[in-house]
Coordinates of C-alpha atoms in Angstrom, one line a residue:
Chain A
X167 CA 11.7 8.1 13.1
X168 CA 10.4 9.8 10.0
X169 CA 7.5 8.0 8.3
X170 CA 6.0 8.6 4.9
X171 CA 3.1 7.1 3.1
X172 CA 3.1 7.7 -0.6
X173 CA 0.1 6.7 -2.7
X174 CA -0.6 6.9 -6.4
X175 CA -2.2 4.9 -9.1
X176 CA -0.4 2.0 -10.8
X177 CA 1.8 3.5 -13.5
X178 CA 2.3 6.9 -11.8
X179 CA 5.6 6.1 -10.1
X180 CA 4.5 6.1 -6.5
X181 CA 6.6 3.0 -5.7
X182 CA 9.6 4.5 -7.4
X183 CA 9.1 7.7 -5.4
X184 CA 9.3 5.7 -2.2
X185 CA 12.5 4.0 -3.4
X186 CA 14.0 7.4 -4.5
X187 CA 13.3 8.9 -1.1
X188 CA 14.8 5.8 0.6
X189 CA 17.9 6.0 -1.6
X190 CA 18.5 9.7 -0.6
X191 CA 18.3 8.9 3.1
X192 CA 20.3 5.7 2.7
X193 CA 23.1 7.5 0.9
X194 CA 23.2 9.9 3.8
X195 CA 23.9 7.0 6.1
X196 CA 20.6 6.8 7.7
X197 CA 18.6 3.5 8.2
X198 CA 15.7 3.1 5.9
X199 CA 13.0 0.6 5.3
X200 CA 10.6 1.1 2.4
X201 CA 8.1 -1.4 0.9
X202 CA 5.3 -1.1 -1.6
X203 CA 2.1 -3.0 -1.4
X204 CA -0.4 -3.5 -4.1
X205 CA -3.2 -5.9 -4.9
X206 CA -1.8 -7.0 -8.2
X207 CA 0.1 -4.4 -10.1
X208 CA -2.3 -3.0 -12.5
X209 CA -2.3 0.5 -14.1
X210 CA -4.9 2.7 -12.3
X211 CA -5.1 0.6 -9.1
X212 CA -4.0 2.4 -5.9
X213 CA -0.3 1.6 -5.1
X214 CA 1.2 2.6 -1.8
X215 CA 4.7 2.9 -0.6
X216 CA 5.6 3.0 3.1
X217 CA 8.9 4.5 4.1
X218 CA 10.5 4.7 7.5
X219 CA 13.8 6.6 8.2
X220 CA 15.7 6.4 11.4
X221 CA 19.1 6.7 13.1
X222 CA 19.0 3.1 14.3
X223 CA 18.0 -0.2 12.5
X224 CA 14.3 -0.4 11.7
X225 CA 12.6 -3.6 12.8
X226 CA 8.9 -2.8 12.4
X227 CA 7.3 -4.8 9.6
X228 CA 3.8 -3.4 9.7
X229 CA 1.7 -0.5 8.4
X230 CA 2.7 3.0 9.4
X231 CA 0.3 4.2 12.0
X232 CA 1.1 7.9 12.3
X233 CA 2.9 9.2 9.3
X234 CA 4.8 12.4 9.3
X235 CA 3.9 12.9 5.7
X236 CA 1.4 11.6 3.2
X237 CA 2.1 12.2 -0.5
X238 CA -0.9 11.8 -2.7
X239 CA -0.3 11.5 -6.4
X240 CA -4.0 11.9 -7.4
X241 CA -6.8 13.7 -5.5
X242 CA -9.2 11.0 -6.6
X243 CA -7.5 8.7 -4.1
X244 CA -8.7 10.9 -1.3
X245 CA -12.4 10.7 -1.8
X246 CA -13.8 7.7 0.1
X247 CA -10.3 6.1 0.2
X248 CA -8.4 5.0 3.3
X249 CA -5.3 7.1 2.6
X250 CA -6.1 9.7 5.3
X251 CA -7.1 7.2 7.9
X252 CA -3.7 7.3 9.4
X253 CA -3.3 11.1 9.3
X254 CA -3.3 13.2 12.4
X255 CA -3.3 17.0 12.9
X256 CA 0.5 16.8 12.7
X257 CA 0.6 15.0 9.4
X258 CA 1.8 16.9 6.3
X259 CA -0.5 16.0 3.4
X260 CA 1.0 16.9 0.0
X261 CA -1.5 16.6 -2.8
X262 CA -0.7 16.8 -6.5
X263 CA -3.3 19.3 -7.6
X264 CA -3.7 22.6 -9.4
X265 CA -6.3 23.6 -6.8
X266 CA -5.3 25.6 -3.7
X267 CA -5.0 23.8 -0.4
X268 CA -8.2 25.4 0.9
X269 CA -10.2 23.3 -1.6
X270 CA -9.2 20.3 0.4
X271 CA -10.1 21.7 3.9
X272 CA -13.2 19.5 4.1
X273 CA -11.0 16.4 4.3
X274 CA -10.1 17.2 7.9
X275 CA -7.7 18.9 10.2
X276 CA -4.4 18.1 8.5
X277 CA -1.6 20.3 7.2
X278 CA -2.6 20.2 3.6
X279 CA -0.3 21.5 0.9
X280 CA -0.9 21.3 -2.9
X281 CA 1.5 21.5 -5.8
X282 CA 0.7 21.4 -9.4
X283 CA 3.2 18.7 -10.2
X284 CA 1.5 17.8 -13.5
X285 CA 2.3 21.2 -14.9
X286 CA 5.8 21.1 -13.6
X287 CA 6.4 17.6 -15.0
X288 CA 5.0 18.7 -18.4
X289 CA 7.2 21.7 -18.5
X290 CA 10.2 19.4 -18.2
X291 CA 8.9 17.0 -20.9
X292 CA 8.0 14.3 -18.4
X293 CA 4.4 13.9 -19.5
X294 CA 2.4 12.7 -16.5
X295 CA 5.4 11.4 -14.5
X296 CA 5.0 13.5 -11.4
X297 CA 7.0 11.4 -8.9
X298 CA 10.2 13.3 -9.0
X299 CA 8.4 16.7 -8.6
X300 CA 6.6 15.3 -5.6
X301 CA 9.7 13.9 -4.0
X302 CA 11.4 17.3 -4.3
X303 CA 8.4 19.1 -2.9
X304 CA 8.0 16.7 0.0
X305 CA 11.6 17.0 1.0
X306 CA 11.4 20.8 0.7
X307 CA 8.4 20.9 3.0
X308 CA 10.2 18.7 5.5
X309 CA 13.2 21.1 5.5
X310 CA 15.6 18.7 3.9
X311 CA 18.8 20.5 2.9
X312 CA 21.3 18.2 1.1
X313 CA 20.4 19.5 -2.4
X314 CA 23.5 18.1 -4.1
X315 CA 22.7 14.6 -2.9
X316 CA 19.1 14.9 -4.0
X317 CA 20.2 16.0 -7.5
X318 CA 22.7 13.1 -7.7
X319 CA 20.3 10.4 -6.6
X320 CA 17.5 11.6 -8.9
X321 CA 20.0 11.9 -11.8
X322 CA 21.4 8.4 -11.2
X323 CA 18.2 6.6 -10.6
X324 CA 15.8 8.0 -13.2
X325 CA 15.1 5.3 -15.7
X326 CA 14.6 7.9 -18.4
X327 CA 15.2 11.6 -18.9
X328 CA 17.5 12.1 -16.0
X329 CA 18.0 15.9 -16.7
X330 CA 14.2 16.6 -16.9
X331 CA 13.6 14.6 -13.7
X332 CA 16.4 16.5 -11.8
X333 CA 15.0 19.8 -13.0
X334 CA 11.4 18.9 -12.0
X335 CA 12.5 17.6 -8.7
X336 CA 14.5 20.8 -7.9
X337 CA 11.6 23.0 -9.1
X338 CA 9.3 21.1 -6.7
X339 CA 11.9 21.4 -4.0
X340 CA 12.3 25.2 -4.5
X341 CA 8.6 25.9 -4.6
X342 CA 8.2 24.0 -1.3
X343 CA 11.1 25.7 0.4
X344 CA 9.7 29.1 -0.6
X345 CA 6.4 28.2 0.8
X346 CA 4.7 28.9 -2.5
X347 CA 2.9 25.5 -2.8
Chain B
X255 CA 38.8 -10.1 -5.1
X256 CA 38.2 -8.1 -2.1
X257 CA 37.0 -8.8 1.4
X258 CA 35.7 -5.3 1.8
X259 CA 32.0 -5.4 2.4
X260 CA 29.5 -3.8 0.1
X261 CA 26.4 -2.3 1.6
X262 CA 23.5 -1.9 -0.9
X263 CA 19.9 -0.7 -0.6
X264 CA 18.2 -3.9 -1.7
X265 CA 14.8 -5.6 -1.5
X266 CA 14.7 -8.9 0.3
X267 CA 14.2 -10.6 -3.0
X268 CA 17.3 -9.0 -4.5
X269 CA 19.3 -9.8 -1.4
X270 CA 18.6 -13.5 -2.2
X271 CA 19.7 -12.9 -5.9
X272 CA 23.0 -11.5 -4.8
X273 CA 23.6 -14.5 -2.5
X274 CA 22.8 -16.9 -5.3
X275 CA 25.2 -15.1 -7.6
X276 CA 28.0 -15.5 -5.0
X277 CA 27.2 -19.2 -4.6
X278 CA 27.9 -19.8 -8.3
X279 CA 25.1 -22.3 -9.0
X280 CA 25.5 -24.3 -12.3
X281 CA 21.8 -24.7 -13.2
X282 CA 18.8 -22.5 -12.5
X283 CA 15.5 -23.6 -13.9
X284 CA 13.1 -20.6 -13.6
X285 CA 9.4 -19.8 -13.8
X286 CA 7.9 -16.4 -12.7
X287 CA 5.3 -15.8 -10.0
X288 CA 4.4 -12.8 -7.9
X289 CA 5.9 -11.9 -5.5
X290 CA 9.0 -14.0 -6.2
X291 CA 9.7 -12.9 -9.8
X292 CA 12.3 -10.2 -8.9
X293 CA 14.6 -12.9 -7.5
X294 CA 14.8 -14.7 -10.8
X295 CA 14.7 -11.4 -12.8
X296 CA 17.8 -10.2 -11.1
X297 CA 19.5 -13.5 -11.6
X298 CA 18.8 -13.5 -15.3
X299 CA 20.0 -9.9 -15.4
X300 CA 23.3 -10.9 -13.7
X301 CA 23.6 -13.7 -16.2
X302 CA 22.9 -11.5 -19.2
X303 CA 25.5 -9.1 -18.0
X304 CA 28.1 -11.8 -17.7
X305 CA 28.3 -11.6 -13.9
X306 CA 27.0 -15.1 -13.6
X307 CA 27.8 -18.3 -15.5
X308 CA 25.8 -21.5 -15.2
X309 CA 22.7 -22.4 -17.2
X310 CA 19.3 -20.7 -16.9
X311 CA 16.5 -22.9 -18.1
X312 CA 13.1 -21.2 -18.8
X313 CA 10.5 -23.9 -18.1
X314 CA 6.8 -24.1 -18.8
X315 CA 5.6 -24.6 -15.2
X316 CA 6.8 -24.9 -11.7
X317 CA 6.3 -28.6 -11.8
X318 CA 8.8 -28.7 -14.7
X319 CA 11.1 -26.4 -12.9
X320 CA 11.4 -28.8 -10.0
X321 CA 11.7 -31.8 -12.3
X322 CA 14.6 -30.0 -14.1
X323 CA 16.1 -29.0 -10.7
X324 CA 16.1 -32.6 -9.5
X325 CA 17.7 -34.1 -12.6
X326 CA 20.3 -31.3 -12.8
X327 CA 21.2 -31.7 -9.1
X328 CA 21.6 -35.5 -9.5
X329 CA 24.4 -34.9 -12.1
X330 CA 26.3 -33.4 -9.2
X331 CA 26.0 -29.7 -9.8
X332 CA 24.7 -26.8 -7.7
X333 CA 21.1 -25.9 -8.4
X334 CA 18.9 -22.9 -7.4
X335 CA 15.4 -21.9 -8.1
X336 CA 12.7 -19.7 -6.5
X337 CA 8.9 -19.8 -6.3
X338 CA 5.9 -18.7 -4.3
X339 CA 2.4 -19.7 -3.3
X340 CA 0.5 -21.5 -6.1
X341 CA 3.8 -22.3 -7.8
X342 CA 5.1 -24.1 -4.7
X343 CA 1.9 -26.1 -4.6
X344 CA 2.2 -27.1 -8.2
X345 CA 5.7 -28.4 -7.3
X346 CA 4.3 -30.5 -4.4
X347 CA 4.8 -33.9 -6.1
X348 CA 8.3 -33.0 -7.1
X349 CA 9.2 -31.7 -3.7
X350 CA 8.8 -35.1 -2.2
X351 CA 10.8 -36.6 -5.1
X352 CA 13.6 -34.1 -4.6
X353 CA 14.0 -35.0 -1.0
X354 CA 13.7 -38.7 -1.7
X355 CA 16.3 -38.4 -4.5
X356 CA 18.6 -36.6 -1.9
X357 CA 19.0 -33.7 -4.3
X358 CA 20.5 -30.7 -2.4
X359 CA 18.6 -28.1 -4.3
X360 CA 18.2 -24.6 -2.7
X361 CA 15.0 -22.9 -3.4
X362 CA 13.7 -19.5 -2.2
X363 CA 10.0 -19.4 -1.4
X364 CA 8.2 -16.1 -1.0
X365 CA 5.1 -16.6 1.3
X366 CA 1.9 -15.5 -0.4
X367 CA -1.7 -16.3 0.2
X368 CA -3.2 -19.4 -1.5
X369 CA -6.2 -19.2 -3.7
X370 CA -9.1 -19.2 -3.5
X371 CA -9.9 -16.4 -3.0
X372 CA -7.0 -14.7 -4.9
X373 CA -4.5 -12.5 -3.1
X374 CA -0.9 -11.4 -3.0
X375 CA -0.5 -11.0 0.7
X376 CA 2.1 -12.4 3.1
X377 CA 0.8 -15.6 4.7
X378 CA 3.1 -18.6 5.6
X379 CA 0.5 -21.3 4.8
X380 CA 2.1 -22.1 1.4
X381 CA 5.4 -23.3 2.8
X382 CA 4.1 -24.6 6.1
X383 CA 1.8 -26.9 4.0
X384 CA 5.0 -28.5 2.7
X385 CA 6.3 -29.3 6.2
X386 CA 6.2 -33.1 5.6
X387 CA 7.9 -33.3 2.2
X388 CA 11.4 -33.7 3.5
X389 CA 12.8 -30.3 2.8
X390 CA 14.8 -28.3 5.3
X391 CA 13.0 -24.9 5.9
X392 CA 14.4 -21.6 7.2
X393 CA 12.1 -18.6 7.9
X394 CA 13.8 -15.2 7.5
X395 CA 13.0 -11.9 9.2
X396 CA 14.6 -9.4 6.8
X397 CA 16.7 -9.1 3.6
X398 CA 20.0 -9.4 5.4
X399 CA 19.0 -12.7 6.9
X400 CA 17.6 -14.0 3.6
X401 CA 21.0 -13.1 2.0
X402 CA 23.0 -14.9 4.7
X403 CA 20.6 -17.8 5.0
X404 CA 20.8 -18.5 1.2
X405 CA 24.5 -19.0 1.6
X406 CA 24.1 -21.2 4.6
X407 CA 21.4 -23.2 2.8
X408 CA 23.8 -24.4 0.1
X409 CA 26.3 -25.4 2.8
X410 CA 23.7 -27.4 4.8
X411 CA 22.0 -28.9 1.7
X412 CA 25.2 -30.2 0.3
X413 CA 26.5 -31.6 3.6
X414 CA 23.4 -33.6 4.4
X415 CA 22.1 -34.2 0.8
X416 CA 18.6 -32.8 1.4
X417 CA 17.0 -29.8 -0.3
X418 CA 16.5 -26.5 1.5
X419 CA 13.8 -23.9 1.3
X420 CA 14.7 -20.4 2.3
X421 CA 11.5 -18.6 3.1
X422 CA 10.5 -15.0 3.5
X423 CA 7.2 -13.2 3.3
X424 CA 5.6 -11.2 0.5
X425 CA 6.1 -7.4 0.6
X426 CA 7.2 -7.0 4.3
X427 CA 10.4 -8.8 3.3
X428 CA 10.3 -9.6 -0.4
X429 CA 9.6 -6.0 -1.5
X430 CA 11.0 -4.2 1.5
X431 CA 14.2 -2.3 0.6
X432 CA 16.8 -1.8 3.3
X433 CA 20.6 -1.8 3.7
X434 CA 22.0 -5.2 3.0
X435 CA 25.7 -6.1 3.6
X436 CA 26.8 -8.3 0.7
X437 CA 29.2 -11.0 1.6
X438 CA 32.4 -10.8 -0.6
X439 CA 33.1 -13.4 -3.3
X440 CA 36.3 -14.3 -1.6
X441 CA 34.5 -15.1 1.6
X442 CA 31.8 -17.1 -0.1
X443 CA 34.4 -19.1 -2.1
X444 CA 36.1 -20.0 1.2
X445 CA 32.7 -20.8 2.8
X446 CA 31.2 -22.8 0.0
X447 CA 33.6 -25.1 -1.8
X448 CA 32.4 -26.5 -5.2
X449 CA 29.8 -29.2 -4.8
X450 CA 31.3 -32.6 -5.2
X451 CA 29.0 -35.4 -4.2
X452 CA 30.0 -39.0 -3.8
X453 CA 27.4 -40.2 -6.3
X454 CA 26.2 -38.6 -9.5
X455 CA 24.4 -39.4 -12.7
X456 CA 27.1 -39.6 -15.3
X457 CA 27.1 -41.8 -18.4
X458 CA 30.8 -42.4 -17.7
X459 CA 30.2 -43.8 -14.3
X460 CA 27.1 -45.9 -14.7
X461 CA 25.0 -45.5 -11.6
X462 CA 21.2 -45.4 -11.5
X463 CA 18.8 -43.5 -9.3
X464 CA 15.2 -44.0 -8.1
X465 CA 14.8 -47.7 -9.1
X466 CA 11.9 -49.8 -7.9
X467 CA 12.7 -51.0 -4.4
X468 CA 11.5 -53.5 -1.9
X469 CA 9.5 -52.5 1.2
X470 CA 12.5 -52.8 3.4
X471 CA 14.7 -50.8 1.1
X472 CA 12.1 -48.1 1.0
X473 CA 11.8 -48.0 4.8
X474 CA 15.6 -47.9 5.2
X475 CA 15.8 -45.1 2.7
X476 CA 13.3 -43.1 4.7
X477 CA 15.3 -43.8 7.9
X478 CA 18.4 -42.5 6.2
X479 CA 16.5 -39.3 5.2
X480 CA 15.4 -39.0 8.9
X481 CA 19.0 -39.3 10.1
X482 CA 20.1 -36.7 7.6
X483 CA 17.4 -34.4 8.9
X484 CA 18.6 -35.0 12.5
X485 CA 22.1 -34.0 11.4
X486 CA 20.8 -30.7 10.2
X487 CA 20.4 -29.5 13.8
X488 CA 24.2 -29.6 14.2
X489 CA 25.2 -28.9 10.6
X490 CA 22.9 -25.9 10.6
X491 CA 24.4 -24.5 13.8
X492 CA 27.9 -25.0 12.4
X493 CA 27.1 -23.4 9.1
X494 CA 25.7 -20.4 11.0
X495 CA 28.7 -20.1 13.3
X496 CA 31.2 -20.4 10.4
X497 CA 29.5 -17.7 8.4
X498 CA 29.4 -15.6 11.5
X499 CA 33.2 -16.0 11.9
X500 CA 33.6 -14.7 8.4
X501 CA 31.1 -11.8 8.3
X502 CA 30.2 -11.1 11.9
X503 CA 26.5 -12.0 11.6
X504 CA 24.9 -15.1 13.1
X505 CA 21.3 -16.1 13.8
X506 CA 21.3 -19.5 15.4
X507 CA 18.6 -22.0 14.5
X508 CA 16.5 -20.3 17.1
X509 CA 17.0 -16.9 18.7
X510 CA 16.1 -16.0 22.2
X511 CA 15.7 -12.3 22.3
X512 CA 15.7 -10.8 25.9
X513 CA 14.5 -14.1 27.3
X514 CA 16.7 -14.0 30.4
X515 CA 14.3 -14.8 33.3
X516 CA 11.3 -14.0 31.1
X517 CA 8.0 -15.1 32.5
X518 CA 6.2 -14.6 29.2
X519 CA 7.6 -15.4 25.8
X520 CA 6.3 -14.6 22.4
X521 CA 7.1 -17.3 19.8
X522 CA 6.9 -16.6 16.1
X523 CA 8.6 -16.8 12.7
X524 CA 9.5 -14.5 9.9
X525 CA 8.8 -10.8 9.5
X526 CA 6.6 -10.5 12.6
X527 CA 9.6 -11.1 14.8
X528 CA 10.9 -7.7 13.9
X529 CA 7.7 -6.0 15.2
X530 CA 7.8 -8.2 18.3
X531 CA 11.3 -7.0 19.1
X532 CA 10.0 -3.4 19.4
X533 CA 7.2 -4.6 21.6
X534 CA 9.5 -6.6 23.8
X535 CA 11.8 -3.6 24.3
X536 CA 8.9 -1.4 25.1
X537 CA 7.4 -3.8 27.6
X538 CA 10.8 -4.6 29.2
X539 CA 11.3 -0.8 29.7
X540 CA 7.9 -0.8 31.5
X541 CA 9.1 -3.6 33.8
X542 CA 7.3 -6.5 32.1
X543 CA 9.4 -9.8 32.1
X544 CA 9.0 -10.7 28.5
X545 CA 11.1 -12.1 25.7
X546 CA 10.9 -13.3 22.0
X547 CA 11.6 -16.8 20.8
X548 CA 12.2 -16.7 17.1
X549 CA 12.0 -20.0 15.2
X550 CA 14.4 -19.7 12.2
X551 CA 14.9 -23.4 11.4
X552 CA 11.4 -24.9 11.1
X553 CA 12.4 -28.2 9.5
X554 CA 13.8 -30.1 11.1
X555 CA 11.9 -28.7 14.1
X556 CA 14.5 -28.1 16.8
X557 CA 12.6 -29.9 19.5
X558 CA 15.5 -30.3 22.1
X559 CA 16.5 -26.6 21.7
X560 CA 12.9 -25.5 22.1
X561 CA 12.4 -27.6 25.2
X562 CA 15.5 -26.1 26.7
X563 CA 14.5 -22.6 25.7
X564 CA 11.0 -22.9 27.2
X565 CA 11.3 -25.1 30.3
X566 CA 10.3 -23.2 33.4
X567 CA 8.7 -20.3 31.5
X568 CA 5.2 -19.8 32.8
X569 CA 3.5 -18.6 29.6
X570 CA 4.2 -18.7 25.9
X571 CA 2.1 -16.9 23.2
X572 CA 2.5 -18.2 19.7
X573 CA 1.7 -15.9 16.8
X574 CA 0.8 -17.8 13.6
X575 CA 0.6 -16.0 10.3
X576 CA -0.9 -19.1 8.7
X577 CA -4.0 -21.2 9.1
X578 CA -4.7 -24.9 8.7
X579 CA -8.5 -25.2 8.8
X580 CA -9.4 -28.0 11.3
X581 CA -6.2 -27.7 13.4
X582 CA -5.4 -24.0 13.5
X583 CA -2.0 -22.4 13.6
X584 CA 0.8 -24.6 12.5
X585 CA 3.5 -23.3 14.8
X586 CA 1.1 -23.6 17.7
X587 CA 0.5 -27.3 16.9
X588 CA 4.1 -28.0 16.4
X589 CA 5.2 -26.3 19.6
X590 CA 2.6 -28.0 21.7
X591 CA 3.8 -31.4 20.4
X592 CA 7.4 -30.5 20.9
X593 CA 6.8 -29.7 24.6
X594 CA 4.6 -32.7 25.3
X595 CA 5.5 -34.4 28.6
X596 CA 8.1 -31.8 29.6
X597 CA 8.1 -31.2 33.3
X598 CA 7.8 -27.4 33.8
X599 CA 6.4 -26.9 30.3
X600 CA 4.7 -23.5 29.8
X601 CA 1.0 -22.7 29.2
X602 CA 0.7 -22.1 25.5
X603 CA -1.6 -19.5 23.9
X604 CA -2.0 -19.9 20.2
X605 CA -3.1 -16.8 18.3
X606 CA -3.8 -16.5 14.6
X607 CA -2.4 -13.1 13.8
X608 CA -1.7 -11.7 10.4
X609 CA -3.4 -14.5 8.4
X610 CA -4.0 -13.3 4.9
X611 CA -1.4 -10.6 5.4
X612 CA -3.5 -8.5 7.8
X613 CA -1.5 -5.8 9.5
X614 CA -0.2 -6.6 13.0
X615 CA 0.9 -3.5 14.7
X616 CA 2.8 -3.2 18.0
X617 CA -0.3 -2.1 19.8
X618 CA -2.2 -5.2 18.5
X619 CA 0.6 -7.4 19.8
X620 CA 0.5 -5.6 23.2
X621 CA -3.2 -6.2 23.4
X622 CA -2.6 -9.9 22.7
X623 CA 0.0 -10.1 25.4
X624 CA -2.4 -8.5 27.9
X625 CA -5.1 -11.0 26.8
X626 CA -2.8 -14.0 27.2
X627 CA -1.6 -12.9 30.6
X628 CA -5.1 -12.7 31.9
X629 CA -6.7 -15.8 30.6
X630 CA -6.3 -19.6 30.6
X631 CA -5.0 -21.0 27.3
X632 CA -7.5 -22.5 24.8
X633 CA -6.6 -25.9 23.2
X634 CA -7.4 -24.4 19.9
X635 CA -5.9 -21.4 18.0
X636 CA -7.8 -18.2 18.7
X637 CA -8.4 -15.6 16.0
X638 CA -6.8 -12.2 16.6
X639 CA -5.9 -9.3 14.3

């Protein structure tokens, strides 16, 4: 089973990122279960999405204990937050930040990777909507290979600016694949 | 019209909306409340897009929603609505009235904590607090079950003339997206004939409803309701079997998962049953003689089936994601009462687990199993998790 925790602040699209990842794996014929939880959907509040992907039906209805990947939309969520409580030495922690990964070494012994998703999103006229870039980067880091499907799903599910979202997603994906995060 | 099945990635809430569309209700009074709102949003979207006919009524409160649902239902048409938490409580007076009026309304309720303090978390106390209002209640484990149960609910409600509540929990089911096989319109039309009750409010017919009655008439009316509830045990099983014949999925009113020869059974309802399945598989693989008893139909409480399922089992552990101060977990209380006087009844351990939506992991459940195996049961519910 592949397990993701995605966290952002209300309005950043973390919930939609979970849904988008789920849709990609679902369309590949895998079993998925994704749910978001929030304490009242307010802009700025932490919003988490939990995604499980497996080759058999998923029955667990509880928090993810040992995620394979944590996607963090905003570094301010890391300080004093609970996001990294579930991380282990094996967990990939992808952070949206212009700073290099070594700046986050103090957080603990995780596989930290950063990507400047804000700059990529702005380049593609997406403003502060970084979710598609982070989805592309996380799949790239996990070695995902069905690029055509990823492009199709992002294009079909983007509520606005499908072309910009596809371009940002693929840029995130390529950077991650090249190991240049 | 096709019988080919369609598999969609849907939230539990939207799985309900799709079933409602297929059931072709005539009237849908609506009022929003988190975490139910996506059910009614999707229905209004279907309606606006011309995929659903029927009348949507936007009301000013949940109390008015239920009042509108009752009066619409009594004109002999199919009625659906949905609510959650505080909204369900505001309906309370009208819930009794709906059952007494024998209005076969189907309503989805999304379990959410009750204020005060304020929260949005999965907790079954809201609907369990309505256990005496005369509504049939189903508790669903996942979106697929909520989809299928909504269809069964219309069948059962209209056969016995009692309202049905289809219940699933906030977030773990309501907002959890997973693959859902949508029943085809052709299959639903065959399964759910148009509602055509023997009595209805119609100015052309001249019947009345809800007049002042004598004590004896009132008592007889309540007996009739009780008999209708009793019939649900059979009608519910039949509705489940017949849908299974059409779509290949059945649930029973109870489910015994790996209970063959089990010396320890975990009894619970709703989303936690999913997590318990994984625990049972893991412990069975380790040689522990353990099973799961899932209670799907909570009202009427299937006493005879429960006694049959649990007779001779040494220990039962009840997991209650609800809390009634002063008595404890509702399922624990009900199960103890159901097994009263049964020769060979199990010891019952009642654990409050997941109250307020706290996370219940497989390892937490395993610890509870270990605990229950090693101690004598307490007469009161015990806080866990």
